[in-house]
Amino acid sequence: IKPVNASVMFNTIMEVFDKDVDRGPRIRAKQESEKDTLKTIKGASVLLVEDNEINQQVAREILSDAGLEVTLANDGQEAVDAVQQNKFDAVLMDIQMPVMDGYTATREIRNLKSEIRNVPVIAMTAHAMTGDREKSIQAGMNDHVAKPIDPEALFTTLLKWIQRPADRENDQLPETETSKSSKVEDSDRSPLPFQADGNDDLPPSLAGFDLAAGLKRLQGNRRLYRKLLLDFANGYREASENIHHALIANDINQVHSLVHNIKGLAGNLSATDLQNAAAEMDSSVKKALSGEKLMPGQLESNLSAVKKALEEALASCQTLERSNNKKAGVTSGGSSVSMPPDLARQTAGQLLAAVDMGDITDLKSIAEALKSKSESYTAFSEKITHLAENFDFDGIKQLADELESHK
């Protein structure tokens, strides 16, 4: 049924994948029709082009939880390479990226000489102005979805553009080993219940964040949300200082890039105060880039607001980190396992490969395989499982480094 009602479609998606959602009254026939529509795109292959790791995880969670196969590209050049190696049903393309931006990448794709050039490309960016939408279309993009990601709008747009042939599986190009390793396994993407279960380490509220909105965006996956907040706390401590240095150097393009990145990230994490402050500064920077004269000290004032909101958000996330460190049980460091050097190196390689794919299922399988080899590996196996279930890829990398150091 078209046009697809976003709210009805979102509730239908939640029902198909057994999510608890307050649906309210609805017409049964329409509900069944929407279910059938969703099922026809389950298993579709989507190329996600995004340079920010946290934003990647947010988008991947939303897409893969709906049964879509997701391949990641970190910039426009990787996207152009990927579409020539594998068949995709749609491309979600960020705009501002290093190496090659989304506009250029889309033009490159449209200039390819095979049917690959016709793949639907959907702009995915914090740009929301009419002019930005027109620029996306002129570059050859088919449509536009805004950041922060709204699952309802995203699915509605994908349903509009993804073709639904009955023989999609037979219409795929042969998969390379790279493409196989990049895809997210459906079996690992089921989110945790929305209700607190005692193991998610998320408080009822967190200063500077709209936790309800953040959890909704991540389909209720509390554990992943906590992991992303901790990643944010660890990776953005110097963000305001970096903006300050760029501002002193009068590098307005760099200021714009840094502020734009924080605005999009804050939106996806539902860091509302930070998002609003960054949006205000982003608007001022755009005016400066266009040659418009600003009030004296305008950018400095904007930066002060961003810094204040960022410090509050980081402080809130660090309370999660302290809670995580106090939690009884396995920690990320100190494997202290005795293992033959060959097995240690082999296991380290397997762990790093699984981390590169973001494959929790594979990490758990590695842990189980170790446990089956010897009871002496049980504690180490449980450590891997714990880290995997908490999306602590840095902790797993640390274990792999320790294993590789075995002589």
Short mmCIF file of C-alpha atoms in Angstrom, two decimals:
data_model
loop_
_atom_site.label_atom_id
_atom_site.label_comp_id
_atom_site.label_asym_id
_atom_site.label_seq_id
_atom_site.Cartn_x
_atom_site.Cartn_y
_atom_site.Cartn_z
CA ILE A 1 0.00 0.00 0.00
CA LYS A 2 1.51 3.33 -1.04
CA PRO A 3 2.14 5.87 0.18
CA VAL A 4 3.45 3.95 3.21
CA ASN A 5 2.43 5.48 6.55
CA ALA A 6 5.68 5.76 8.53
CA SER A 7 4.13 5.21 11.97
CA VAL A 8 2.12 2.19 10.88
CA MET A 9 5.12 0.73 9.07
CA PHE A 10 7.37 1.16 12.09
CA ASN A 11 4.89 -0.59 14.37
CA THR A 12 4.54 -3.36 11.80
CA ILE A 13 8.31 -3.78 11.69
CA MET A 14 8.36 -4.08 15.46
CA GLU A 15 5.61 -6.72 15.35
CA VAL A 16 7.23 -8.80 12.64
CA PHE A 17 10.41 -8.97 14.71
CA ASP A 18 8.56 -9.57 17.99
CA LYS A 19 9.09 -6.14 19.52
CA ASP A 20 6.75 -4.85 22.21
CA VAL A 21 5.19 -1.61 20.99
CA ASP A 22 2.03 0.27 21.85
CA ARG A 23 0.18 -0.10 18.55
CA GLY A 24 -3.24 1.31 19.30
CA PRO A 25 -6.23 0.59 17.04
CA ARG A 26 -5.53 -0.33 13.45
CA ILE A 27 -7.19 -1.95 10.48
CA ARG A 28 -6.32 -5.63 10.28
CA ALA A 29 -6.21 -5.85 6.49
CA LYS A 30 -3.78 -2.95 6.22
CA GLN A 31 -1.59 -4.46 8.94
CA GLU A 32 -1.27 -7.72 7.03
CA SER A 33 -0.47 -5.87 3.82
CA GLU A 34 2.32 -3.87 5.51
CA LYS A 35 3.75 -7.09 6.99
CA ASP A 36 3.91 -8.62 3.54
CA THR A 37 5.63 -5.51 2.19
CA LEU A 38 8.33 -5.66 4.86
CA LYS A 39 8.95 -9.36 4.35
CA THR A 40 9.71 -8.76 0.68
CA ILE A 41 12.77 -6.62 1.51
CA LYS A 42 14.05 -8.79 4.36
CA GLY A 43 17.45 -10.08 3.31
CA ALA A 44 18.09 -7.15 0.97
CA SER A 45 21.73 -6.03 0.83
CA VAL A 46 22.47 -2.45 1.88
CA LEU A 47 25.80 -0.65 1.59
CA LEU A 48 26.20 1.76 4.52
CA VAL A 49 28.72 4.51 3.73
CA GLU A 50 29.64 6.38 6.92
CA ASP A 51 33.00 7.48 8.33
CA ASN A 52 32.06 7.79 12.01
CA GLU A 53 32.32 4.48 13.87
CA ILE A 54 29.60 5.26 16.41
CA ASN A 55 27.20 6.38 13.69
CA GLN A 56 28.03 3.17 11.82
CA GLN A 57 27.00 1.08 14.80
CA VAL A 58 23.75 2.98 15.26
CA ALA A 59 22.74 2.61 11.61
CA ARG A 60 23.88 -1.00 11.42
CA GLU A 61 21.83 -1.91 14.47
CA ILE A 62 18.68 -0.39 12.98
CA LEU A 63 19.14 -1.99 9.56
CA SER A 64 20.30 -5.44 10.56
CA ASP A 65 17.64 -5.73 13.25
CA ALA A 66 15.07 -5.39 10.46
CA GLY A 67 16.59 -8.34 8.61
CA LEU A 68 18.72 -6.41 6.13
CA GLU A 69 22.27 -7.46 5.28
CA VAL A 70 24.69 -4.61 5.94
CA THR A 71 28.11 -3.94 4.42
CA LEU A 72 30.18 -1.01 5.70
CA ALA A 73 32.26 1.48 3.72
CA ASN A 74 34.23 4.16 5.56
CA ASP A 75 34.35 6.74 2.77
CA GLY A 76 33.19 7.45 -0.76
CA GLN A 77 36.11 5.71 -2.44
CA GLU A 78 35.41 2.51 -0.51
CA ALA A 79 31.79 2.80 -1.63
CA VAL A 80 32.72 3.10 -5.30
CA ASP A 81 34.98 0.06 -4.96
CA ALA A 82 32.33 -1.92 -3.07
CA VAL A 83 29.54 -1.50 -5.64
CA GLN A 84 31.86 -2.85 -8.33
CA GLN A 85 32.61 -5.98 -6.29
CA ASN A 86 29.17 -6.84 -4.92
CA LYS A 87 25.53 -6.28 -5.80
CA PHE A 88 23.56 -4.04 -3.43
CA ASP A 89 19.86 -3.31 -3.34
CA ALA A 90 20.47 0.19 -1.95
CA VAL A 91 23.29 2.47 -0.81
CA LEU A 92 22.96 4.74 2.23
CA MET A 93 25.49 7.50 1.57
CA ASP A 94 26.83 10.01 4.06
CA ILE A 95 27.87 13.35 2.55
CA GLN A 96 30.84 14.73 4.48
CA MET A 97 33.59 12.10 4.55
CA PRO A 98 37.38 11.98 4.17
CA VAL A 99 39.07 10.72 0.99
CA MET A 100 35.92 11.13 -1.13
CA ASP A 101 32.65 12.82 -0.18
CA GLY A 102 29.21 11.38 -0.84
CA TYR A 103 28.41 13.66 -3.78
CA THR A 104 31.58 12.71 -5.63
CA ALA A 105 31.13 9.02 -4.85
CA THR A 106 27.59 9.08 -6.22
CA ARG A 107 28.74 10.76 -9.43
CA GLU A 108 31.45 8.10 -9.78
CA ILE A 109 28.87 5.35 -9.36
CA ARG A 110 26.55 6.92 -11.92
CA ASN A 111 29.43 7.04 -14.43
CA LEU A 112 30.08 3.29 -14.22
CA LYS A 113 29.34 1.42 -17.45
CA SER A 114 27.31 -1.50 -16.13
CA GLU A 115 23.86 -1.74 -14.56
CA ILE A 116 25.58 -1.16 -11.21
CA ARG A 117 25.28 2.57 -11.90
CA ASN A 118 21.51 2.32 -11.38
CA VAL A 119 21.70 1.22 -7.73
CA PRO A 120 19.48 3.44 -5.55
CA VAL A 121 21.64 5.89 -3.58
CA ILE A 122 20.04 7.57 -0.58
CA ALA A 123 21.75 10.54 1.04
CA MET A 124 22.07 10.17 4.80
CA THR A 125 23.24 13.36 6.42
CA ALA A 126 22.54 16.01 9.02
CA HIS A 127 21.93 18.43 6.14
CA ALA A 128 18.23 19.24 6.20
CA MET A 129 17.88 22.35 4.05
CA THR A 130 15.95 22.29 0.78
CA GLY A 131 19.09 23.34 -1.08
CA ASP A 132 20.98 20.38 0.36
CA ARG A 133 18.28 17.99 -0.85
CA GLU A 134 18.46 19.52 -4.32
CA LYS A 135 22.24 19.19 -4.32
CA SER A 136 21.89 15.50 -3.44
CA ILE A 137 19.50 14.93 -6.34
CA GLN A 138 21.78 16.81 -8.74
CA ALA A 139 24.65 14.53 -7.73
CA GLY A 140 22.58 11.54 -8.82
CA MET A 141 21.15 10.50 -5.47
CA ASN A 142 17.62 9.13 -5.49
CA ASP A 143 16.41 10.32 -2.10
CA HIS A 144 17.40 11.80 1.24
CA VAL A 145 17.03 10.79 4.89
CA ALA A 146 18.08 13.07 7.71
CA LYS A 147 20.34 12.51 10.70
CA PRO A 148 19.84 11.72 13.49
CA ILE A 149 18.40 8.55 12.06
CA ASP A 150 14.64 8.17 12.41
CA PRO A 151 13.92 4.44 11.95
CA GLU A 152 10.40 5.14 10.69
CA ALA A 153 11.56 7.53 7.98
CA LEU A 154 14.52 5.33 7.09
CA PHE A 155 12.42 2.20 6.55
CA THR A 156 9.79 4.12 4.61
CA THR A 157 12.48 5.41 2.25
CA LEU A 158 14.10 2.00 1.84
CA LEU A 159 10.73 0.43 1.05
CA LYS A 160 10.28 3.06 -1.63
CA TRP A 161 13.54 2.29 -3.41
CA ILE A 162 14.51 -1.34 -2.77
CA GLN A 163 13.28 -3.56 -5.56
CA ARG A 164 11.46 -6.65 -4.38
CA PRO A 165 11.97 -9.40 -6.96
CA ALA A 166 11.09 -12.91 -5.81
CA ASP A 167 14.45 -14.15 -7.05
CA ARG A 168 16.65 -11.55 -5.30
CA GLU A 169 18.92 -14.24 -3.89
CA ASN A 170 19.57 -15.59 -7.37
CA ASP A 171 20.28 -12.10 -8.70
CA GLN A 172 23.35 -11.49 -6.55
CA LEU A 173 26.89 -11.27 -7.85
CA PRO A 174 29.25 -13.91 -6.40
CA GLU A 175 30.34 -12.86 -2.92
CA THR A 176 33.98 -12.22 -2.23
CA GLU A 177 35.55 -13.16 1.08
CA THR A 178 35.67 -9.45 1.90
CA SER A 179 31.98 -8.98 1.34
CA LYS A 180 31.11 -12.03 3.42
CA SER A 181 33.17 -10.82 6.33
CA SER A 182 31.64 -7.35 6.19
CA LYS A 183 28.06 -8.46 6.59
CA VAL A 184 26.29 -8.47 9.94
CA GLU A 185 24.78 -11.77 10.96
CA ASP A 186 21.02 -11.62 11.56
CA SER A 187 21.30 -14.01 14.50
CA ASP A 188 23.34 -11.52 16.50
CA ARG A 189 21.30 -8.42 15.89
CA SER A 190 18.28 -9.11 18.10
CA PRO A 191 18.18 -6.23 20.57
CA LEU A 192 17.87 -6.69 24.29
CA PRO A 193 14.51 -6.02 25.93
CA PHE A 194 13.65 -2.40 26.58
CA GLN A 195 13.12 -3.13 30.28
CA ALA A 196 16.14 -3.05 32.57
CA ASP A 197 17.46 -6.55 33.20
CA GLY A 198 20.11 -5.79 35.81
CA ASN A 199 22.96 -6.25 33.34
CA ASP A 200 22.68 -3.19 31.13
CA ASP A 201 24.23 -0.54 33.42
CA LEU A 202 21.92 2.20 32.15
CA PRO A 203 20.40 4.49 34.80
CA PRO A 204 16.79 5.72 34.62
CA SER A 205 18.08 9.10 33.42
CA LEU A 206 21.36 10.63 32.31
CA ALA A 207 22.06 14.36 32.31
CA GLY A 208 22.28 15.76 28.80
CA PHE A 209 20.71 12.70 27.16
CA ASP A 210 17.20 11.65 26.17
CA LEU A 211 17.62 7.96 26.98
CA ALA A 212 14.12 7.04 25.82
CA ALA A 213 14.77 8.51 22.37
CA GLY A 214 18.20 6.90 22.17
CA LEU A 215 16.83 3.49 23.08
CA LYS A 216 14.01 3.83 20.58
CA ARG A 217 16.54 4.57 17.85
CA LEU A 218 18.50 1.43 18.78
CA GLN A 219 15.37 -0.74 18.94
CA GLY A 220 15.65 -0.96 22.74
CA ASN A 221 19.19 -2.37 22.74
CA ARG A 222 20.34 -1.03 26.12
CA ARG A 223 23.64 -2.86 26.10
CA LEU A 224 24.68 -1.42 22.74
CA TYR A 225 23.54 2.06 23.78
CA ARG A 226 25.71 1.90 26.89
CA LYS A 227 28.65 0.70 24.80
CA LEU A 228 28.22 3.59 22.35
CA LEU A 229 28.06 6.10 25.22
CA LEU A 230 31.29 4.70 26.64
CA ASP A 231 32.92 4.89 23.20
CA PHE A 232 31.80 8.50 23.01
CA ALA A 233 33.30 9.25 26.43
CA ASN A 234 36.62 7.73 25.39
CA GLY A 235 36.82 9.21 21.90
CA TYR A 236 35.59 12.79 22.24
CA ARG A 237 37.35 14.15 25.31
CA GLU A 238 39.41 16.54 23.19
CA ALA A 239 36.69 17.45 20.69
CA SER A 240 36.10 21.01 21.91
CA GLU A 241 39.85 21.62 22.13
CA ASN A 242 40.25 20.47 18.52
CA ILE A 243 37.55 22.91 17.43
CA HIS A 244 39.27 25.67 19.42
CA HIS A 245 42.61 25.03 17.68
CA ALA A 246 40.95 25.08 14.25
CA LEU A 247 39.19 28.33 15.15
CA ILE A 248 42.44 29.97 16.28
CA ALA A 249 44.04 28.88 13.00
CA ASN A 250 41.08 30.43 11.16
CA ASP A 251 40.50 27.08 9.44
CA ILE A 252 36.75 27.51 9.13
CA ASN A 253 36.36 24.47 6.88
CA GLN A 254 37.93 22.29 9.58
CA VAL A 255 35.75 23.93 12.22
CA HIS A 256 32.71 23.10 10.11
CA SER A 257 33.81 19.49 9.66
CA LEU A 258 34.39 18.97 13.39
CA VAL A 259 31.18 20.68 14.50
CA HIS A 260 29.12 18.93 11.85
CA ASN A 261 30.48 15.57 13.02
CA ILE A 262 29.60 16.28 16.65
CA LYS A 263 26.12 17.48 15.70
CA GLY A 264 25.33 14.25 13.84
CA LEU A 265 26.87 12.04 16.50
CA ALA A 266 25.05 13.83 19.32
CA GLY A 267 21.79 13.41 17.44
CA ASN A 268 22.25 9.68 17.01
CA LEU A 269 23.13 9.31 20.70
CA SER A 270 20.24 11.61 21.70
CA ALA A 271 22.62 13.97 23.49
CA THR A 272 20.04 16.73 23.14
CA ASP A 273 21.87 19.66 24.75
CA LEU A 274 25.05 18.94 22.81
CA GLN A 275 23.14 18.46 19.57
CA ASN A 276 21.38 21.81 20.00
CA ALA A 277 24.61 23.65 20.84
CA ALA A 278 26.44 22.05 17.92
CA ALA A 279 23.55 22.86 15.58
CA GLU A 280 23.74 26.53 16.59
CA MET A 281 27.47 26.63 15.92
CA ASP A 282 27.06 24.69 12.67
CA SER A 283 24.60 27.33 11.49
CA SER A 284 27.02 30.13 12.36
CA VAL A 285 29.91 28.40 10.62
CA LYS A 286 27.84 27.93 7.45
CA LYS A 287 27.06 31.64 7.45
CA ALA A 288 30.76 32.43 7.83
CA LEU A 289 31.64 30.11 4.95
CA SER A 290 29.05 31.78 2.74
CA GLY A 291 30.63 35.17 3.41
CA GLU A 292 27.95 36.45 5.76
CA LYS A 293 29.25 38.77 8.47
CA LEU A 294 28.79 37.42 11.99
CA MET A 295 28.44 39.28 15.27
CA PRO A 296 31.84 39.82 16.95
CA GLY A 297 32.75 36.78 19.02
CA GLN A 298 29.83 34.74 17.64
CA LEU A 299 31.82 31.58 16.92
CA GLU A 300 33.64 31.83 20.24
CA SER A 301 30.30 32.13 22.02
CA ASN A 302 28.97 29.14 20.09
CA LEU A 303 32.05 27.12 20.98
CA SER A 304 31.62 27.98 24.66
CA ALA A 305 28.10 26.51 24.56
CA VAL A 306 29.33 23.41 22.73
CA LYS A 307 32.13 22.95 25.26
CA LYS A 308 29.73 23.24 28.20
CA ALA A 309 27.27 20.73 26.72
CA LEU A 310 30.08 18.38 25.72
CA GLU A 311 31.60 18.43 29.20
CA GLU A 312 28.22 17.61 30.73
CA ALA A 313 27.65 14.75 28.29
CA LEU A 314 31.14 13.35 28.85
CA ALA A 315 30.75 13.58 32.63
CA SER A 316 27.48 11.66 32.40
CA CYS A 317 29.06 8.96 30.24
CA GLN A 318 31.98 8.69 32.63
CA THR A 319 29.56 7.78 35.42
CA LEU A 320 28.66 4.76 33.29
CA GLU A 321 32.34 3.97 32.92
CA ARG A 322 32.89 4.08 36.68
CA SER A 323 29.86 1.85 37.17
CA ASN A 324 31.24 -0.55 34.58
CA ASN A 325 34.63 -0.68 36.30
CA LYS A 326 33.02 -1.42 39.67
CA LYS A 327 30.91 -4.21 38.26
CA ALA A 328 31.89 -7.57 39.66
CA GLY A 329 33.12 -10.22 37.30
CA VAL A 330 35.37 -10.31 34.26
CA THR A 331 37.38 -7.29 33.18
CA SER A 332 38.96 -6.63 29.83
CA GLY A 333 42.59 -6.96 30.77
CA GLY A 334 44.98 -9.61 32.01
CA SER A 335 44.33 -12.87 30.19
CA SER A 336 47.04 -14.79 32.12
CA VAL A 337 46.09 -17.92 30.19
CA SER A 338 48.67 -20.59 29.44
CA MET A 339 48.30 -21.63 25.82
CA PRO A 340 50.60 -23.16 23.17
CA PRO A 341 52.10 -20.39 21.01
CA ASP A 342 50.56 -21.68 17.77
CA LEU A 343 47.08 -21.87 19.28
CA ALA A 344 47.53 -18.45 20.90
CA ARG A 345 48.46 -16.82 17.60
CA GLN A 346 45.66 -18.62 15.76
CA THR A 347 43.10 -17.54 18.36
CA ALA A 348 44.38 -13.96 18.28
CA GLY A 349 43.95 -13.85 14.51
CA GLN A 350 40.42 -15.24 14.75
CA LEU A 351 39.47 -12.71 17.43
CA LEU A 352 40.80 -9.76 15.44
CA ALA A 353 39.02 -10.93 12.27
CA ALA A 354 35.73 -11.24 14.16
CA VAL A 355 36.20 -7.80 15.72
CA ASP A 356 36.83 -6.29 12.28
CA MET A 357 33.45 -7.67 11.14
CA GLY A 358 31.70 -6.70 14.35
CA ASP A 359 30.56 -10.33 14.51
CA ILE A 360 29.45 -11.16 18.06
CA THR A 361 28.26 -14.62 17.04
CA ASP A 362 31.70 -15.52 15.69
CA LEU A 363 33.38 -14.25 18.86
CA LYS A 364 31.14 -16.46 20.96
CA SER A 365 31.90 -19.42 18.69
CA ILE A 366 35.63 -18.84 19.15
CA ALA A 367 35.10 -18.80 22.91
CA GLU A 368 33.12 -22.06 22.82
CA ALA A 369 35.75 -23.72 20.62
CA LEU A 370 38.45 -22.81 23.13
CA LYS A 371 36.42 -24.16 26.03
CA SER A 372 35.95 -27.46 24.20
CA LYS A 373 39.72 -27.85 23.76
CA SER A 374 40.53 -27.77 27.46
CA GLU A 375 38.87 -26.96 30.77
CA SER A 376 41.87 -24.77 31.54
CA TYR A 377 40.59 -22.30 28.93
CA THR A 378 37.15 -21.96 30.54
CA ALA A 379 37.83 -18.69 32.38
CA PHE A 380 39.46 -17.16 29.30
CA SER A 381 36.55 -18.33 27.15
CA GLU A 382 34.06 -16.74 29.52
CA LYS A 383 36.05 -13.51 29.39
CA ILE A 384 35.75 -13.42 25.58
CA THR A 385 32.01 -14.10 25.82
CA HIS A 386 31.52 -11.36 28.41
CA LEU A 387 33.39 -8.80 26.34
CA ALA A 388 31.52 -9.80 23.18
CA GLU A 389 28.11 -9.53 24.83
CA ASN A 390 29.05 -6.04 26.04
CA PHE A 391 30.33 -5.00 22.58
CA ASP A 392 33.73 -4.33 24.16
CA PHE A 393 35.79 -4.74 21.00
CA ASP A 394 38.70 -2.80 22.50
CA GLY A 395 38.85 -5.30 25.35
CA ILE A 396 38.90 -8.20 22.88
CA LYS A 397 41.67 -6.51 20.89
CA GLN A 398 43.64 -6.27 24.13
CA LEU A 399 43.19 -10.00 24.72
CA ALA A 400 44.33 -10.69 21.16
CA ASP A 401 47.44 -8.55 21.69
CA GLU A 402 48.26 -10.50 24.84
CA LEU A 403 47.84 -13.79 22.99
CA GLU A 404 50.10 -12.64 20.15
CA SER A 405 52.81 -11.87 22.69
CA HIS A 406 52.92 -15.53 23.77
CA LYS A 407 56.32 -17.06 23.06
#
